[in-house]
mmCIF file of C-alpha atoms in Angstrom:
data_model
loop_
_atom_site.group_PDB
_atom_site.id
_atom_site.type_symbol
_atom_site.label_atom_id
_atom_site.label_comp_id
_atom_site.label_asym_id
_atom_site.label_seq_id
_atom_site.Cartn_x
_atom_site.Cartn_y
_atom_site.Cartn_z
ATOM 1 C CA MET Q 1 0.000 0.000 0.000
ATOM 2 C CA ALA Q 2 1.229 3.496 -0.829
ATOM 3 C CA LYS Q 3 2.447 5.754 1.916
ATOM 4 C CA LEU Q 4 0.065 8.575 2.849
ATOM 5 C CA THR Q 5 1.211 12.169 2.715
ATOM 6 C CA LYS Q 6 1.071 14.405 5.780
ATOM 7 C CA ALA Q 7 -2.020 16.185 4.415
ATOM 8 C CA GLN Q 8 -3.744 12.831 3.845
ATOM 9 C CA ARG Q 9 -2.919 11.623 7.369
ATOM 10 C CA GLU Q 10 -4.228 14.837 8.956
ATOM 11 C CA TRP Q 11 -7.459 14.965 6.929
ATOM 12 C CA ARG Q 12 -10.729 14.581 8.792
ATOM 13 C CA PRO Q 13 -14.321 14.479 7.425
ATOM 14 C CA GLY Q 14 -15.796 17.959 7.053
ATOM 15 C CA MET Q 15 -12.378 19.583 6.849
ATOM 16 C CA PRO Q 16 -12.283 22.398 4.272
ATOM 17 C CA LYS Q 17 -9.905 21.921 1.378
ATOM 18 C CA LYS Q 18 -6.862 24.200 1.450
ATOM 19 C CA ARG Q 19 -7.030 26.752 -1.336
ATOM 20 C CA ARG Q 20 -4.262 26.696 -3.925
ATOM 21 C CA SER Q 21 -2.567 29.963 -4.712
ATOM 22 C CA THR Q 22 -3.463 31.506 -8.047
ATOM 23 C CA LYS Q 23 -0.119 33.344 -8.010
ATOM 24 C CA VAL Q 24 1.764 30.047 -7.770
ATOM 25 C CA MET Q 25 -0.385 28.510 -10.503
ATOM 26 C CA PHE Q 26 0.267 31.427 -12.889
ATOM 27 C CA ALA Q 27 3.997 31.479 -12.067
ATOM 28 C CA SER Q 28 4.290 27.710 -12.613
ATOM 29 C CA THR Q 29 2.575 28.006 -15.984
ATOM 30 C CA VAL Q 30 4.985 30.709 -17.140
ATOM 31 C CA LEU Q 31 8.044 28.752 -15.950
ATOM 32 C CA LEU Q 32 6.901 25.556 -17.676
ATOM 33 C CA LEU Q 33 6.272 27.407 -20.931
ATOM 34 C CA GLU Q 34 9.713 28.993 -20.615
ATOM 35 C CA ALA Q 35 11.253 25.542 -20.161
ATOM 36 C CA PHE Q 36 9.723 24.436 -23.487
ATOM 37 C CA VAL Q 37 10.924 27.607 -25.214
ATOM 38 C CA MET Q 38 14.383 27.156 -23.698
ATOM 39 C CA PHE Q 39 14.523 23.596 -25.032
ATOM 40 C CA PHE Q 40 13.664 24.730 -28.559
ATOM 41 C CA ALA Q 41 16.042 27.706 -28.310
ATOM 42 C CA THR Q 42 18.765 25.246 -27.317
ATOM 43 C CA LEU Q 43 18.059 23.232 -30.451
ATOM 44 C CA ALA Q 44 18.155 26.419 -32.555
ATOM 45 C CA VAL Q 45 21.514 27.498 -31.103
ATOM 46 C CA PHE Q 46 22.808 23.939 -31.546
ATOM 47 C CA GLY Q 47 21.880 24.026 -35.233
ATOM 48 C CA LEU Q 48 22.983 27.593 -35.960
ATOM 49 C CA ARG Q 49 26.094 28.029 -33.814
ATOM 50 C CA ARG Q 50 27.560 24.540 -33.619
ATOM 51 C CA GLY Q 51 30.826 25.787 -35.110
ATOM 52 C CA GLU Q 52 31.207 28.627 -32.590
ATOM 53 C CA PHE Q 53 30.524 26.663 -29.393
ATOM 54 C CA PRO Q 54 31.121 23.010 -28.542
ATOM 55 C CA PRO Q 55 27.887 21.035 -29.053
ATOM 56 C CA ALA Q 56 28.166 19.403 -25.614
ATOM 57 C CA VAL Q 57 28.270 22.840 -23.954
ATOM 58 C CA ILE Q 58 25.278 24.107 -25.938
ATOM 59 C CA LEU Q 59 23.147 21.070 -25.141
ATOM 60 C CA GLY Q 60 24.355 20.777 -21.543
ATOM 61 C CA VAL Q 61 23.689 24.395 -20.613
ATOM 62 C CA GLY Q 62 20.372 24.535 -22.481
ATOM 63 C CA ILE Q 63 18.980 21.347 -21.005
ATOM 64 C CA ALA Q 64 20.233 22.331 -17.539
ATOM 65 C CA LEU Q 65 18.335 25.623 -17.817
ATOM 66 C CA CYS Q 66 15.209 23.710 -18.845
ATOM 67 C CA VAL Q 67 15.511 21.452 -15.823
ATOM 68 C CA VAL Q 68 16.126 24.397 -13.462
ATOM 69 C CA MET Q 69 12.986 26.123 -14.776
ATOM 70 C CA ILE Q 70 10.924 22.998 -14.204
ATOM 71 C CA VAL Q 71 12.366 22.360 -10.727
ATOM 72 C CA ALA Q 72 11.832 26.026 -9.782
ATOM 73 C CA CYS Q 73 8.075 25.403 -9.975
ATOM 74 C CA ALA Q 74 8.352 23.277 -6.833
ATOM 75 C CA PHE Q 75 9.858 26.168 -4.873
ATOM 76 C CA LEU Q 76 7.344 28.880 -5.773
ATOM 77 C CA THR Q 77 5.552 28.416 -2.442
ATOM 78 C CA LYS Q 78 8.760 29.238 -0.558
ATOM 79 C CA PRO Q 79 9.488 32.902 0.301
ATOM 80 C CA TRP Q 80 12.486 32.947 -2.051
ATOM 81 C CA GLY Q 81 10.743 31.077 -4.906
ATOM 82 C CA ILE Q 82 9.435 34.165 -6.676
ATOM 83 C CA GLY Q 83 12.913 35.722 -6.465
ATOM 84 C CA LEU Q 84 14.326 32.611 -8.131
ATOM 85 C CA GLY Q 85 11.730 33.065 -10.867
ATOM 86 C CA TRP Q 86 12.872 36.660 -11.443
ATOM 87 C CA ILE Q 87 16.475 35.454 -11.723
ATOM 88 C CA LEU Q 88 15.371 32.903 -14.329
ATOM 89 C CA GLN Q 89 13.611 35.702 -16.228
ATOM 90 C CA LEU Q 90 16.907 37.595 -16.411
ATOM 91 C CA VAL Q 91 18.753 34.449 -17.493
ATOM 92 C CA LEU Q 92 16.201 33.878 -20.270
ATOM 93 C CA ILE Q 93 16.645 37.471 -21.484
ATOM 94 C CA LEU Q 94 20.438 37.092 -21.366
ATOM 95 C CA THR Q 95 20.282 34.025 -23.613
ATOM 96 C CA GLY Q 96 19.788 36.643 -26.313
ATOM 97 C CA ILE Q 97 23.565 36.964 -26.303
ATOM 98 C CA PHE Q 98 23.709 33.619 -28.114
ATOM 99 C CA GLU Q 99 20.483 33.929 -30.126
ATOM 100 C CA PRO Q 100 19.322 37.553 -30.569
ATOM 101 C CA ALA Q 101 15.653 36.600 -30.931
ATOM 102 C CA MET Q 102 15.739 35.489 -27.280
ATOM 103 C CA PHE Q 103 16.036 39.135 -26.170
ATOM 104 C CA LEU Q 104 12.483 39.672 -27.420
ATOM 105 C CA VAL Q 105 11.199 36.281 -26.262
ATOM 106 C CA GLY Q 106 12.757 36.715 -22.813
ATOM 107 C CA THR Q 107 11.336 40.214 -22.435
ATOM 108 C CA LEU Q 108 7.858 38.996 -23.389
ATOM 109 C CA PHE Q 109 8.093 36.147 -20.891
ATOM 110 C CA ALA Q 110 9.309 38.542 -18.180
ATOM 111 C CA ALA Q 111 6.239 40.701 -18.876
ATOM 112 C CA ALA Q 112 4.020 37.605 -18.636
ATOM 113 C CA TRP Q 113 5.764 36.650 -15.372
ATOM 114 C CA TRP Q 114 5.219 40.139 -13.908
ATOM 115 C CA TYR Q 115 1.561 40.183 -14.979
ATOM 116 C CA GLY Q 116 0.936 36.657 -13.647
ATOM 117 C CA ILE Q 117 2.499 37.444 -10.266
ATOM 118 C CA ARG Q 118 0.672 40.766 -9.926
ATOM 119 C CA THR Q 119 -2.695 39.352 -11.004
ATOM 120 C CA GLY Q 120 -2.229 36.205 -8.921
ATOM 121 C CA ILE Q 121 -1.578 38.258 -5.777
ATOM 122 C CA ARG Q 122 -4.740 40.295 -6.419
ATOM 123 C CA LEU Q 123 -6.868 37.196 -7.064
ATOM 124 C CA ASP Q 124 -5.507 35.439 -3.970
ATOM 125 C CA ARG Q 125 -6.314 38.499 -1.859
ATOM 126 C CA GLU Q 126 -9.873 38.662 -3.266
ATOM 127 C CA ALA Q 127 -10.389 34.929 -2.673
ATOM 128 C CA GLY Q 128 -9.239 35.349 0.939
ATOM 129 C CA GLU Q 129 -11.711 38.196 1.448
ATOM 130 C CA ARG Q 130 -14.527 36.083 -0.012
ATOM 131 C CA ALA Q 131 -13.598 33.167 2.246
ATOM 132 C CA ARG Q 132 -13.609 35.423 5.330
ATOM 133 C CA GLU Q 133 -16.979 36.899 4.351
ATOM 134 C CA GLN Q 134 -18.404 33.413 3.757
ATOM 135 C CA ALA Q 135 -17.121 32.215 7.144
ATOM 136 C CA ALA Q 136 -18.640 35.258 8.867
ATOM 137 C CA TRP Q 137 -21.966 34.687 7.112
ATOM 138 C CA GLU Q 138 -21.986 30.999 8.060
ATOM 139 C CA ALA Q 139 -21.204 31.907 11.684
ATOM 140 C CA ALA Q 140 -24.113 34.394 11.717
ATOM 141 C CA HIS Q 141 -26.514 31.919 10.072
ATOM 142 C CA PRO Q 142 -25.863 28.527 11.689
ATOM 143 C CA GLU Q 143 -29.123 26.995 10.424
ATOM 144 C CA GLY Q 144 -27.361 26.045 7.196
ATOM 145 C CA ALA Q 145 -29.394 28.032 4.650
ATOM 146 C CA GLY Q 146 -26.991 29.389 2.070
ATOM 147 C CA PRO Q 147 -27.289 32.868 0.585
ATOM 148 C CA GLY Q 148 -30.282 33.079 -1.728
ATOM 149 C CA GLN Q 149 -31.799 29.843 -0.384
ATOM 150 C CA GLN Q 150 -35.095 29.565 1.428
ATOM 151 C CA PRO Q 151 -34.912 28.375 5.043
ATOM 152 C CA GLN Q 152 -36.118 24.812 5.411
ATOM 153 C CA SER Q 153 -39.593 24.461 6.912
ATOM 154 C CA PRO Q 154 -40.023 22.145 9.922
#
């Protein structure tokens, strides 16, 4: 039998599900898309600049950057995870040194990263406010009738 996670061991019936962060979801999406772009950029540099740089270096550095971008998704919930994402945005822009089109691609991804983080923070804050308002309403109306529902007759 598979080992249960800590969250599975601590779960009890009626326990509310922990809300996932929209900011983390948006940031993960951008990083994963960047990993795909980095992989294809690596192939482009490998094909176009094979004579200028050793092929093993091109493929090694490119694939390592892809892996770092994918692994960084796991650390976005940590306080330093978003900072790591900003560093990866700069690295993606700086890959334009080897393939000039990456200056534009990296800048566009950095803009998407900024927008996703900013919008995710706002949506998380709004969801928290809604959850607090819902909890206050449920505490004030313990009979179980939801908003807009008719109270049950005895």
